[in-house]
Short mmCIF file of N, CA and C in Angstrom, two decimals:
data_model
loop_
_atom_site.label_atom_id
_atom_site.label_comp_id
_atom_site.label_asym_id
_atom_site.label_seq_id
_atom_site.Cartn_x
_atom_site.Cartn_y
_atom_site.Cartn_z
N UNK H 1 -61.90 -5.30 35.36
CA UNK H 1 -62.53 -5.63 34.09
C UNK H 1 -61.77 -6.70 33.36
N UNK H 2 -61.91 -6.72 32.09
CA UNK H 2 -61.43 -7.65 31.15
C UNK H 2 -60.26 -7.68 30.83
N UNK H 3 -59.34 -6.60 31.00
CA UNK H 3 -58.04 -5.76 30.83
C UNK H 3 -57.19 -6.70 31.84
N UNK H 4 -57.82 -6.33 33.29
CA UNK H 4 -57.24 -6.56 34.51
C UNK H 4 -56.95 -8.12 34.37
N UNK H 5 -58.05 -8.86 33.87
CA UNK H 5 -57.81 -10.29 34.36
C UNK H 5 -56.70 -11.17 33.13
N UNK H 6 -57.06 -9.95 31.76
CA UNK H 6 -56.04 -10.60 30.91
C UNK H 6 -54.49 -10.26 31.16
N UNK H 7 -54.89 -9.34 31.68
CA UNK H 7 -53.13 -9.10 32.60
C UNK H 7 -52.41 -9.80 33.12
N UNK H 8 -53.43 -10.55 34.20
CA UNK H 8 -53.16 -11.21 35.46
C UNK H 8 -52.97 -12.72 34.57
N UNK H 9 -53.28 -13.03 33.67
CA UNK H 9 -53.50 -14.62 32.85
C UNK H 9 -51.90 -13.85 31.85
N UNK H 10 -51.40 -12.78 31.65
CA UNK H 10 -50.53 -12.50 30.90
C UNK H 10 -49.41 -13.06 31.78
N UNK H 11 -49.14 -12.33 32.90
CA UNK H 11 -47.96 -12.39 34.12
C UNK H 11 -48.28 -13.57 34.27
N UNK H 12 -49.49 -14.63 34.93
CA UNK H 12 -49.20 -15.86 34.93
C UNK H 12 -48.44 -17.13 33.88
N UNK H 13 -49.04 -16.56 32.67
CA UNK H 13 -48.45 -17.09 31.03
C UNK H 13 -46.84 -17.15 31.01
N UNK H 14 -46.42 -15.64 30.92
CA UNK H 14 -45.32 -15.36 31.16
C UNK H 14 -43.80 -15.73 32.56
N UNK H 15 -44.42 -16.21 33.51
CA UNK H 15 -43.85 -16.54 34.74
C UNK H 15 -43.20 -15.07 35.14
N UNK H 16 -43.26 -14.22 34.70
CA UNK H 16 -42.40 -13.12 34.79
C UNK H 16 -43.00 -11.37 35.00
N UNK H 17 -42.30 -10.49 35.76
CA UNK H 17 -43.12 -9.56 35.79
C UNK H 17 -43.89 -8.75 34.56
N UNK H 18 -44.79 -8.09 34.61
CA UNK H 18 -45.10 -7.28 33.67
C UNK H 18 -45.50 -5.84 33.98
N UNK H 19 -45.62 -4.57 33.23
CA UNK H 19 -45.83 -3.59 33.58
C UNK H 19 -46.07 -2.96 32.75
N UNK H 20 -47.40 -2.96 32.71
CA UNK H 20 -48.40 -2.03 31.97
C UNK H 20 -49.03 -0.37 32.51
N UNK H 21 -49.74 0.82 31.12
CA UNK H 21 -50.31 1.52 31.73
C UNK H 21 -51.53 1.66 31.16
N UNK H 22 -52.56 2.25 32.08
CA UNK H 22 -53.85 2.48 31.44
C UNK H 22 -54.61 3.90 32.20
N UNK H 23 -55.35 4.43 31.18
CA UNK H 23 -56.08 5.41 31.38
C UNK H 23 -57.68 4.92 32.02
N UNK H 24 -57.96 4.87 33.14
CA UNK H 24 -58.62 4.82 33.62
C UNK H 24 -60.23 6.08 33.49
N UNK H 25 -61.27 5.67 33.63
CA UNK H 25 -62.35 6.90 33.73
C UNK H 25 -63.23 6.98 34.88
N UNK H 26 -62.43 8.07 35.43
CA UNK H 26 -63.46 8.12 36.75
C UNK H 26 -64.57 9.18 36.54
N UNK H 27 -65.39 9.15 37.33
CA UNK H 27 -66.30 10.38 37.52
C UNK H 27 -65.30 11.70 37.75
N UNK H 28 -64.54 11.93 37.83
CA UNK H 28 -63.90 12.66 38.27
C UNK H 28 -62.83 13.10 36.56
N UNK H 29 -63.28 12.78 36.21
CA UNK H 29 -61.80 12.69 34.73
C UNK H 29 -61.07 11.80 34.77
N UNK H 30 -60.39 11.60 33.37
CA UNK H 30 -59.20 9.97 33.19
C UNK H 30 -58.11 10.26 34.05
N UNK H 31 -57.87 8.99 34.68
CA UNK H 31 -56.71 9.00 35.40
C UNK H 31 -55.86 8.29 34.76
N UNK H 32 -54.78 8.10 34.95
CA UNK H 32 -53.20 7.34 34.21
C UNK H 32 -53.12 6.63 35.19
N UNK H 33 -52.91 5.40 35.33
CA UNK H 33 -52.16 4.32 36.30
C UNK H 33 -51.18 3.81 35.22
N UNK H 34 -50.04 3.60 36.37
CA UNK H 34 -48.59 2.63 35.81
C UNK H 34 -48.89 1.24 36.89
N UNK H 35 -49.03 0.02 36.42
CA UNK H 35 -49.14 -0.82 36.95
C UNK H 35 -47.90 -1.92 37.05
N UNK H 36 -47.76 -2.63 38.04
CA UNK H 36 -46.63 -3.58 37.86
C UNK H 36 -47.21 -4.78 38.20
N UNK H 37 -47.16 -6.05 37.86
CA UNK H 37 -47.84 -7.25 38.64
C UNK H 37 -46.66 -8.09 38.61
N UNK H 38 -46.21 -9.17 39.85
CA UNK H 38 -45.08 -9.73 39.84
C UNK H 38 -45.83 -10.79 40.24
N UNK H 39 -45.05 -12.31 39.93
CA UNK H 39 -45.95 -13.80 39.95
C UNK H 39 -44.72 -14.07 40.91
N UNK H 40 -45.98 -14.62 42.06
CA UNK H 40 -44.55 -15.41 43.34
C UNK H 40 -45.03 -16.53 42.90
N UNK H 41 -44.00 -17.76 43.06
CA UNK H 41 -44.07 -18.68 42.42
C UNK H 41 -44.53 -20.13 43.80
N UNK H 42 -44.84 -21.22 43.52
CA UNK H 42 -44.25 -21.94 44.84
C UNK H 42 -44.51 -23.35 43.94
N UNK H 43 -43.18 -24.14 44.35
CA UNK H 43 -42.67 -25.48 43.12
C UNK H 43 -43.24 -25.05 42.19
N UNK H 44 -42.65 -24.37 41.62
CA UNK H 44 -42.38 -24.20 40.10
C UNK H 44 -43.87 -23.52 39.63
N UNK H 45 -44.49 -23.55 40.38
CA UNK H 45 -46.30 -22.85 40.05
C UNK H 45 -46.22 -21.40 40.48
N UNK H 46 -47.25 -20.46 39.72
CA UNK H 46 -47.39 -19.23 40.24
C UNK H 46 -49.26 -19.56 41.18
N UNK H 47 -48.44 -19.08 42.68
CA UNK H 47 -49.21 -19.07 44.01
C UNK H 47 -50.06 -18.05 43.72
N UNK H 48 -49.60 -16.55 43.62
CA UNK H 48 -49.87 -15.70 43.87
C UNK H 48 -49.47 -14.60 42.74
N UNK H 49 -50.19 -13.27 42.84
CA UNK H 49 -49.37 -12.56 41.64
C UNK H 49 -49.66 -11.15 43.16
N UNK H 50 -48.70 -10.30 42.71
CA UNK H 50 -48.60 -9.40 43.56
C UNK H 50 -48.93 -7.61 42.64
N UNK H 51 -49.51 -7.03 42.88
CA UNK H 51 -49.73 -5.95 41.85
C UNK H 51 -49.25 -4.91 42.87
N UNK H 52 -48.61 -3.69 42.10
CA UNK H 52 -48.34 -2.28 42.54
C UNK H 52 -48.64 -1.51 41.34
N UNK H 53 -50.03 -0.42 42.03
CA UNK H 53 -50.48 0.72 40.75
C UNK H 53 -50.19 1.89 40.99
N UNK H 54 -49.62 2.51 40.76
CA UNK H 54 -49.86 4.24 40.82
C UNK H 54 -50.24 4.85 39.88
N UNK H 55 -50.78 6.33 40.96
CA UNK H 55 -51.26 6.94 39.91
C UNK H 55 -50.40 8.01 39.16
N UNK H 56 -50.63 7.76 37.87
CA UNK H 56 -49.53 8.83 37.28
C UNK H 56 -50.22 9.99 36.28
N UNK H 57 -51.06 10.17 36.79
CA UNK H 57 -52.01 11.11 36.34
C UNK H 57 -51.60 12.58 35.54
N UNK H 58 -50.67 12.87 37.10
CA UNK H 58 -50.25 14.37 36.84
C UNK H 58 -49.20 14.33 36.54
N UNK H 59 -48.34 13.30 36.38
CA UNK H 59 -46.95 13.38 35.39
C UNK H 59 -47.07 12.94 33.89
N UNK H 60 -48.21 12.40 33.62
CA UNK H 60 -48.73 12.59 31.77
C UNK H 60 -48.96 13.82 31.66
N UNK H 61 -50.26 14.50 32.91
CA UNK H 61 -50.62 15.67 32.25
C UNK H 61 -49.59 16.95 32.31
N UNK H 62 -48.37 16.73 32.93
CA UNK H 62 -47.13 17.44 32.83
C UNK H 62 -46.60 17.30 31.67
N UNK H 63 -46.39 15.92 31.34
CA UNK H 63 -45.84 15.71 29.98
C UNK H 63 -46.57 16.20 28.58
N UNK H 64 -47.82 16.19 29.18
CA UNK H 64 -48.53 16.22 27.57
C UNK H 64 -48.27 18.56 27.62
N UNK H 65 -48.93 18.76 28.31
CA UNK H 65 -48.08 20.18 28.61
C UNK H 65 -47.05 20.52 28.47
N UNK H 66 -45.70 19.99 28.58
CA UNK H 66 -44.70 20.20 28.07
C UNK H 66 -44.79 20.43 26.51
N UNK H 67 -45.38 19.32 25.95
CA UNK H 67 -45.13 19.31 24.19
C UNK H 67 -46.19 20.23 23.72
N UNK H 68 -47.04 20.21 24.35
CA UNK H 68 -47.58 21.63 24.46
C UNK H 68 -46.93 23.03 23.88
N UNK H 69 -46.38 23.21 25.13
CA UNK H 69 -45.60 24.38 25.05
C UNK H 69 -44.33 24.14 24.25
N UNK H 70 -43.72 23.35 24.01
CA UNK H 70 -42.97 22.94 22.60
C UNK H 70 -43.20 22.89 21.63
N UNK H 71 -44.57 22.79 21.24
CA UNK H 71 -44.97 22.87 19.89
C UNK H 71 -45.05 24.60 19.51
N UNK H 72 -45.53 24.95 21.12
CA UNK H 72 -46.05 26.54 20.30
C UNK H 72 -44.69 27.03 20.71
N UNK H 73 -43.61 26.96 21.35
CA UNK H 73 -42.72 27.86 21.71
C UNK H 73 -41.63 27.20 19.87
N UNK H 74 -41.87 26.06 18.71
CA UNK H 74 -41.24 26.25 18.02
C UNK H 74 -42.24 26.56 17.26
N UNK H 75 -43.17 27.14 16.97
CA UNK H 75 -43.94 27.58 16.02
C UNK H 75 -43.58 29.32 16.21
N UNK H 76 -43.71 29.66 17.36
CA UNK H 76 -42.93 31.23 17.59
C UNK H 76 -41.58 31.32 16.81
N UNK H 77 -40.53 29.94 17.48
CA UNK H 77 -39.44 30.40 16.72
C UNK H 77 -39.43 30.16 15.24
N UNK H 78 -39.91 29.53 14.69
CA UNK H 78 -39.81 29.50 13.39
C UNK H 78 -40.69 31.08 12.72
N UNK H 79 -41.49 31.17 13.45
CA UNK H 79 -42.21 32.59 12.57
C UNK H 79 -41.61 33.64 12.73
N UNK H 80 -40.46 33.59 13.42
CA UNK H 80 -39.54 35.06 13.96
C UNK H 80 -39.05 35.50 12.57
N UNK H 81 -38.94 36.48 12.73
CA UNK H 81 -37.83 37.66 11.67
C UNK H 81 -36.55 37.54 12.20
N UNK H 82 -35.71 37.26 12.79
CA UNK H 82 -34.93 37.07 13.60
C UNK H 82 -34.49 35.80 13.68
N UNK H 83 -32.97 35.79 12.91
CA UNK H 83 -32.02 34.41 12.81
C UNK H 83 -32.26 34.02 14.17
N UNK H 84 -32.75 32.55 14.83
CA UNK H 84 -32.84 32.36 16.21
C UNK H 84 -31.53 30.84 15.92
N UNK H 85 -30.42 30.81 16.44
CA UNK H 85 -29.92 29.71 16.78
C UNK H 85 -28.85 28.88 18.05
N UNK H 86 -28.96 27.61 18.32
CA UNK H 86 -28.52 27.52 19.67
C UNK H 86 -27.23 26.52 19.23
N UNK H 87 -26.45 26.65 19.83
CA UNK H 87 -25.53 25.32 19.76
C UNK H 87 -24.27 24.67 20.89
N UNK H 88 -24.32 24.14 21.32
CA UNK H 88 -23.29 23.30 22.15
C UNK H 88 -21.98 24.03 22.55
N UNK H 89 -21.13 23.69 23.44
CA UNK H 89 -19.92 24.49 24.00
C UNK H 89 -19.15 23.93 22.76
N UNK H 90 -19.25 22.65 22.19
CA UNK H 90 -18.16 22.64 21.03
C UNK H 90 -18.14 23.32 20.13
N UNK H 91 -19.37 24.25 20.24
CA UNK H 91 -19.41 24.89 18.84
C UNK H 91 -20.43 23.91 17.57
N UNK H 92 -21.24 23.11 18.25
CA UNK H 92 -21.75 22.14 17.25
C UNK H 92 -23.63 22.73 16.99
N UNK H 93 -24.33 23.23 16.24
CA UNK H 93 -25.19 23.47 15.88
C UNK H 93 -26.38 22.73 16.64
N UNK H 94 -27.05 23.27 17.37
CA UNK H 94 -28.43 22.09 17.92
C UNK H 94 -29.75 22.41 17.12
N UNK H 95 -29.67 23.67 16.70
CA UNK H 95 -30.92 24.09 16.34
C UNK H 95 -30.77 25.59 16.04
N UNK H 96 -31.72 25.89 14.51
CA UNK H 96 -31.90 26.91 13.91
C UNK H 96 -33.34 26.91 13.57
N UNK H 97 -33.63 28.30 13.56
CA UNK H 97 -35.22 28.62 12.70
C UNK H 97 -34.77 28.55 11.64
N UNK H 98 -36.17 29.27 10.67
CA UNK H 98 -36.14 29.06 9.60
C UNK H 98 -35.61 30.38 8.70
N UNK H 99 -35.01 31.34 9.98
CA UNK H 99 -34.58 33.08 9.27
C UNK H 99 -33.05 32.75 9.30
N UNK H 100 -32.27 31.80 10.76
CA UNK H 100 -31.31 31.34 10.58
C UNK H 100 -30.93 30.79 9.64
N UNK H 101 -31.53 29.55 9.18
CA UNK H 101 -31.31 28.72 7.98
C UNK H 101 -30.93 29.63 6.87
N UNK H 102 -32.37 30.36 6.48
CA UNK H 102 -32.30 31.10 5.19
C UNK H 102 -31.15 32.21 5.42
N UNK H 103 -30.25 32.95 6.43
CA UNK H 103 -29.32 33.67 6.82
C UNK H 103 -27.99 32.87 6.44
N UNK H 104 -27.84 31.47 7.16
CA UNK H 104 -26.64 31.16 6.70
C UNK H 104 -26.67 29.96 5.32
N UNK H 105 -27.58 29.80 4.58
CA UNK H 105 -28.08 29.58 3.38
C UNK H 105 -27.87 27.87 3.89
N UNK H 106 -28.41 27.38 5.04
CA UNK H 106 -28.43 25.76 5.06
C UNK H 106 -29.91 25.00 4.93
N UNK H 107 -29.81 24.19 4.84
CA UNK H 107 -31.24 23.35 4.25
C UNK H 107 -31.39 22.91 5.53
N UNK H 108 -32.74 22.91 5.53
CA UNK H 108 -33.63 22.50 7.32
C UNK H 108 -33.17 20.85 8.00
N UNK H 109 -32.89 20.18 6.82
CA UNK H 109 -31.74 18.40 7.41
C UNK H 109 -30.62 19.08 7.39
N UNK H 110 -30.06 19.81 6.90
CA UNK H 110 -28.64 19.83 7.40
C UNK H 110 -28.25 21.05 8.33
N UNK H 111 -29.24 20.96 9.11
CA UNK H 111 -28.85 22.74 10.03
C UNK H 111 -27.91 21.77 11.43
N UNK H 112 -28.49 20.87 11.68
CA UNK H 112 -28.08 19.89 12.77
C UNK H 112 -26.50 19.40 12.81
N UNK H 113 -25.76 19.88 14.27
CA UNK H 113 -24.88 18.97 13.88
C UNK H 113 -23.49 19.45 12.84
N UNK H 114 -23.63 20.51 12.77
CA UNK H 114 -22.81 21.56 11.96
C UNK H 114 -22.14 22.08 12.22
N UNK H 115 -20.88 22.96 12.59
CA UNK H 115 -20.20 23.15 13.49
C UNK H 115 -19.64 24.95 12.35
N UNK H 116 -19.12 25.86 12.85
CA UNK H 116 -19.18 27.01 11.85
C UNK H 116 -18.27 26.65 10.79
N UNK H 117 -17.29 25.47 11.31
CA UNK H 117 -16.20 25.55 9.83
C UNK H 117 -17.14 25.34 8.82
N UNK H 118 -17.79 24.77 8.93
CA UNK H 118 -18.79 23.84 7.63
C UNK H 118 -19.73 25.34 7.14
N UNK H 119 -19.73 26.08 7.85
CA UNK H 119 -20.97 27.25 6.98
C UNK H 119 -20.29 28.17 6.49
N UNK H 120 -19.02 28.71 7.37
CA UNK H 120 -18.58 29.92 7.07
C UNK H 120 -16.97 29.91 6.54
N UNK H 121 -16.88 31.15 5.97
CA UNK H 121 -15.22 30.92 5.51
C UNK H 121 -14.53 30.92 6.65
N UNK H 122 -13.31 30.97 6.85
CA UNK H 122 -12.73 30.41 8.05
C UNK H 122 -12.63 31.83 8.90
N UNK H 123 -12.47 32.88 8.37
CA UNK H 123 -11.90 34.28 9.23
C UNK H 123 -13.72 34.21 10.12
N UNK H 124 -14.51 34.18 9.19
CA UNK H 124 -15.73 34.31 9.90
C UNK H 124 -15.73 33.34 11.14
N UNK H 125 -15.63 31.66 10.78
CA UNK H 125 -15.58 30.92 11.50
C UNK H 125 -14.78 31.13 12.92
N UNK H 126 -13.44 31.24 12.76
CA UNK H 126 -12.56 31.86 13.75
C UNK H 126 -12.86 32.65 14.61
N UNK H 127 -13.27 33.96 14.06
CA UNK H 127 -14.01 34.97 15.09
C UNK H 127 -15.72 34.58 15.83
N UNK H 128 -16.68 33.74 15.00
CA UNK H 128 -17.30 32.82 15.95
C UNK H 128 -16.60 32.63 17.26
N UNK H 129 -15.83 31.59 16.95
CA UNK H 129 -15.25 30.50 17.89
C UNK H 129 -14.95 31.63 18.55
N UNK H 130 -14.48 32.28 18.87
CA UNK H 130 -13.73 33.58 19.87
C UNK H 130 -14.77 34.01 20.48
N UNK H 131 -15.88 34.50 19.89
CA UNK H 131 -16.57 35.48 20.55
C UNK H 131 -17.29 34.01 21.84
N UNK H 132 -17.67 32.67 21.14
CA UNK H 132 -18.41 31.61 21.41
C UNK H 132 -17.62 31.34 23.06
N UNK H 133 -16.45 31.30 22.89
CA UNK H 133 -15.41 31.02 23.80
C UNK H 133 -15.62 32.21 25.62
N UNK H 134 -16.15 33.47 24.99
CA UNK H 134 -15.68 34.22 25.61
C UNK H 134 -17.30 34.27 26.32
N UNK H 135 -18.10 33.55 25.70
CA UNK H 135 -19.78 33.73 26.19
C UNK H 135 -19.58 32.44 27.34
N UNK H 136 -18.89 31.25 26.96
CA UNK H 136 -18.68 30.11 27.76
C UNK H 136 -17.87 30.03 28.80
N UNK H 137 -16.74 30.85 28.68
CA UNK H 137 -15.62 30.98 29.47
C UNK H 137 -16.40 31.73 31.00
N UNK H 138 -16.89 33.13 30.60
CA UNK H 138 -17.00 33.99 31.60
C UNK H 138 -18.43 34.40 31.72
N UNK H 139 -19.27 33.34 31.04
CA UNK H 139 -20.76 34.18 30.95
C UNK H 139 -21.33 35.43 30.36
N UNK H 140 -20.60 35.62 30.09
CA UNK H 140 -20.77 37.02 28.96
C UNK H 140 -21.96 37.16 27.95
N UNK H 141 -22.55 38.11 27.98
CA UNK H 141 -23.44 38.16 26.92
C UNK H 141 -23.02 39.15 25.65
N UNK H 142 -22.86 38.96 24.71
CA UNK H 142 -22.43 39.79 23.86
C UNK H 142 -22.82 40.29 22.67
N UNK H 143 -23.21 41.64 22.01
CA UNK H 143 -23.82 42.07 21.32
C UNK H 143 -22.54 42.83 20.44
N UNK H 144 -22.40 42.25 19.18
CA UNK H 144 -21.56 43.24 18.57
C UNK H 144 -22.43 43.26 17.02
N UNK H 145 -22.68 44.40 16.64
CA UNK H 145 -22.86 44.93 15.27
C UNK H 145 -21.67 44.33 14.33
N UNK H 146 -22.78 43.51 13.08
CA UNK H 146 -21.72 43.34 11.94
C UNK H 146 -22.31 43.22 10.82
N UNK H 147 -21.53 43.26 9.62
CA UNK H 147 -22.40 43.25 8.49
C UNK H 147 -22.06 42.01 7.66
N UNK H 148 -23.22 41.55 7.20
CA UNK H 148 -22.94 40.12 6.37
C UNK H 148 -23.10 40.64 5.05
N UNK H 149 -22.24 40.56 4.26
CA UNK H 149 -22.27 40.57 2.85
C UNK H 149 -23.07 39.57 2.17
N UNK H 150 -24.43 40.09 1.14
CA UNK H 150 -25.10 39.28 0.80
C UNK H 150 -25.50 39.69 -0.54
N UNK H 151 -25.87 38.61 -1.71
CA UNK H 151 -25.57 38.99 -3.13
C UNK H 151 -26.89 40.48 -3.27
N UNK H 152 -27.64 40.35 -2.32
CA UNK H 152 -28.68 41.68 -3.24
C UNK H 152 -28.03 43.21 -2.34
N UNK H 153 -26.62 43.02 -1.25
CA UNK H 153 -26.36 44.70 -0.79
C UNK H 153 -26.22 44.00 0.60
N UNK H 154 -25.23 44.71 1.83
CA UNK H 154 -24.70 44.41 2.60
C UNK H 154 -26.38 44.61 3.59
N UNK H 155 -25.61 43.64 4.38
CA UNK H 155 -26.88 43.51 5.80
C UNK H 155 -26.17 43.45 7.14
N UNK H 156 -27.20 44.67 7.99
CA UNK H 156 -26.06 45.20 9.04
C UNK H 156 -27.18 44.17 10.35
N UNK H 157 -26.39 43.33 10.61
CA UNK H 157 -26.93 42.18 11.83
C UNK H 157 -26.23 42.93 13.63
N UNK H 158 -27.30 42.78 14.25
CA UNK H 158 -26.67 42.82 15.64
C UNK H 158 -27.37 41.81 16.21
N UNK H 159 -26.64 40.56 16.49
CA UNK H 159 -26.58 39.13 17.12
C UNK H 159 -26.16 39.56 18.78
N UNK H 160 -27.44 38.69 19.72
CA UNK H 160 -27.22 38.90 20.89
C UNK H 160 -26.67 37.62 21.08
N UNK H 161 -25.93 37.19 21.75
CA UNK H 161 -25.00 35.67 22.44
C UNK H 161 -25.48 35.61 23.67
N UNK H 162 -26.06 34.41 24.45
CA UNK H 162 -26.22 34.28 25.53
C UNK H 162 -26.05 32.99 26.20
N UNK H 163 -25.38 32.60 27.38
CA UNK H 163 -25.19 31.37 28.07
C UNK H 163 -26.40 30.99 28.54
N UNK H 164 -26.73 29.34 27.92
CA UNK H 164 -27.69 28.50 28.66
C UNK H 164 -26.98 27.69 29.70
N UNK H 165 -28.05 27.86 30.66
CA UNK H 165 -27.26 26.99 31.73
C UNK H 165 -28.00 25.78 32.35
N UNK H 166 -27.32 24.75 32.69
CA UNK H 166 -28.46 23.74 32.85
C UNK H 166 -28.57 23.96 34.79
N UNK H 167 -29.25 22.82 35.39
CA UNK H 167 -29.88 22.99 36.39
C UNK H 167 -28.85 22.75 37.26
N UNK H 168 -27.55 22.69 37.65
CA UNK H 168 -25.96 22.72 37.93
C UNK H 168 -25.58 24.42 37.80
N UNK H 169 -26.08 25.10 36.74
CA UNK H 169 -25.53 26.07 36.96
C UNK H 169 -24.45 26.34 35.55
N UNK H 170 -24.13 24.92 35.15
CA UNK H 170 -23.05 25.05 34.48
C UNK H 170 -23.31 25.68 33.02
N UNK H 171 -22.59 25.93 32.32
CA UNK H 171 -22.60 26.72 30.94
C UNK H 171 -23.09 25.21 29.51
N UNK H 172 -24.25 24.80 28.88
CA UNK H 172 -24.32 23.81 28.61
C UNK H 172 -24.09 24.09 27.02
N UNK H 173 -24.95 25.49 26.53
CA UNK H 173 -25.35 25.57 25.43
C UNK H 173 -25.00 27.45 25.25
N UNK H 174 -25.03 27.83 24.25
CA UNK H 174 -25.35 28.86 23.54
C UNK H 174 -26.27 29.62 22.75
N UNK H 175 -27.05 30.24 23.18
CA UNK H 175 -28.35 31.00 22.51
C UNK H 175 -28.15 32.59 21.60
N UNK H 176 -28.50 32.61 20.54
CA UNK H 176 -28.31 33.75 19.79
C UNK H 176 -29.32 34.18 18.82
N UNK H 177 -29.43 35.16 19.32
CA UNK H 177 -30.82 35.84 18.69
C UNK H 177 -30.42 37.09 17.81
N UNK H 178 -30.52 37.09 16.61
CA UNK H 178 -29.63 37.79 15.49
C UNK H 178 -30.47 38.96 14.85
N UNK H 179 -30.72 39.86 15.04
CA UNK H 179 -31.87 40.83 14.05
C UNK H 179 -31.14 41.76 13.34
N UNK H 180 -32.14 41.57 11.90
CA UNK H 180 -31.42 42.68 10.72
C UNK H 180 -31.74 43.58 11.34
N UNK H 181 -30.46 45.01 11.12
CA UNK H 181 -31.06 46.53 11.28
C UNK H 181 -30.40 47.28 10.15
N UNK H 182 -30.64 46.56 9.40
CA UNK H 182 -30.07 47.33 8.21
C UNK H 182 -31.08 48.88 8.00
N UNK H 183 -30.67 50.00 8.08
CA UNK H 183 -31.48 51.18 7.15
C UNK H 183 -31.23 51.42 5.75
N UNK H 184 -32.96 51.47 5.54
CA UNK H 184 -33.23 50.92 4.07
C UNK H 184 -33.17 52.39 3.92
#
């Protein structure tokens, strides 16, 4: 079509490759092509242009599925009752809901990137880092009962700790899933 030939007048324009994508419509449903067109040249003229298309059909519709399931897997975590937060072997914050946030009293821009000195007094912080250490070190999952002192009466939390591991195997991240059990 009209696409194709302004392509081909683009890569010629240009002397240089180009690489475009387009959604195609077949009888069959839209397809994704990634296209490449390269200009062989001869004295200083483009002879020829050379095209390579694939189809990338099912790696959009992977992708668009992914965010998919990202959108609804953070719409779950944010609606939890349950402090949900993850953070790095340094101890650096990647991500909190919105029971976390309101738990360790941080604003939704500054949950990122935080590390416990910055939220907690230091004895709290300290014993973090320990328990954090001992989930990374040896894989450990760890559940200990504690109570957070909070201005309306103490709140009795049991925080589960768990090692994320990436596709190596190795220990990348930290996952903790925190639920009040206070009896009212």
């Amino acid at each position: 079509g009209g696409a194709v030939a302004a392509n081909y007048r683009r890569c010629v324009g240009q002397g240089n490759s180009i690489e475009y994508e387009e959604a195609l419509d077949f009888p069959g449903g839209i397809s994704h092509w990634e296209t490449k067109l390269a200009p062989i040249t001869e004295n200083g003229q483009v002879a020829q242009i050379v095209g390579v298309a694939r189809d990338v059909t099912e790696k959009r519709e992977q992708e668009e599925k992914i965010r998919r399931m990202s959108r609804q897997f953070e719409t779950v975590l944010e609606t939890m009752s349950a402090a949900v937060f993850l953070n790095d072997t340094d101890g650096q914050y990647l991500l909190m809901n919105q029971a976390c946030r309101e738990l360790f009293d941080v604003s939704e821009g500054g949950s990122t990137g935080v590390t416990d000195d910055e939220i907690f007094p230091p004895v709290v912080a300290k014993k973090a880092r320990s328990d954090d250490r001992q989930v990374t070190e040896h894989g450990d999952v760890i559940k200990i009962e504690e109570t957070v002192p909070k201005d309306e009466g103490d709140r009795v939390r049991l925080p589960r700790t768990s090692p994320v591991y990436d596709d190596d195997g190795e220990i990348t991240a930290l996952c903790c899933v925190s639920t009040d059990i206070t009896h009212h």
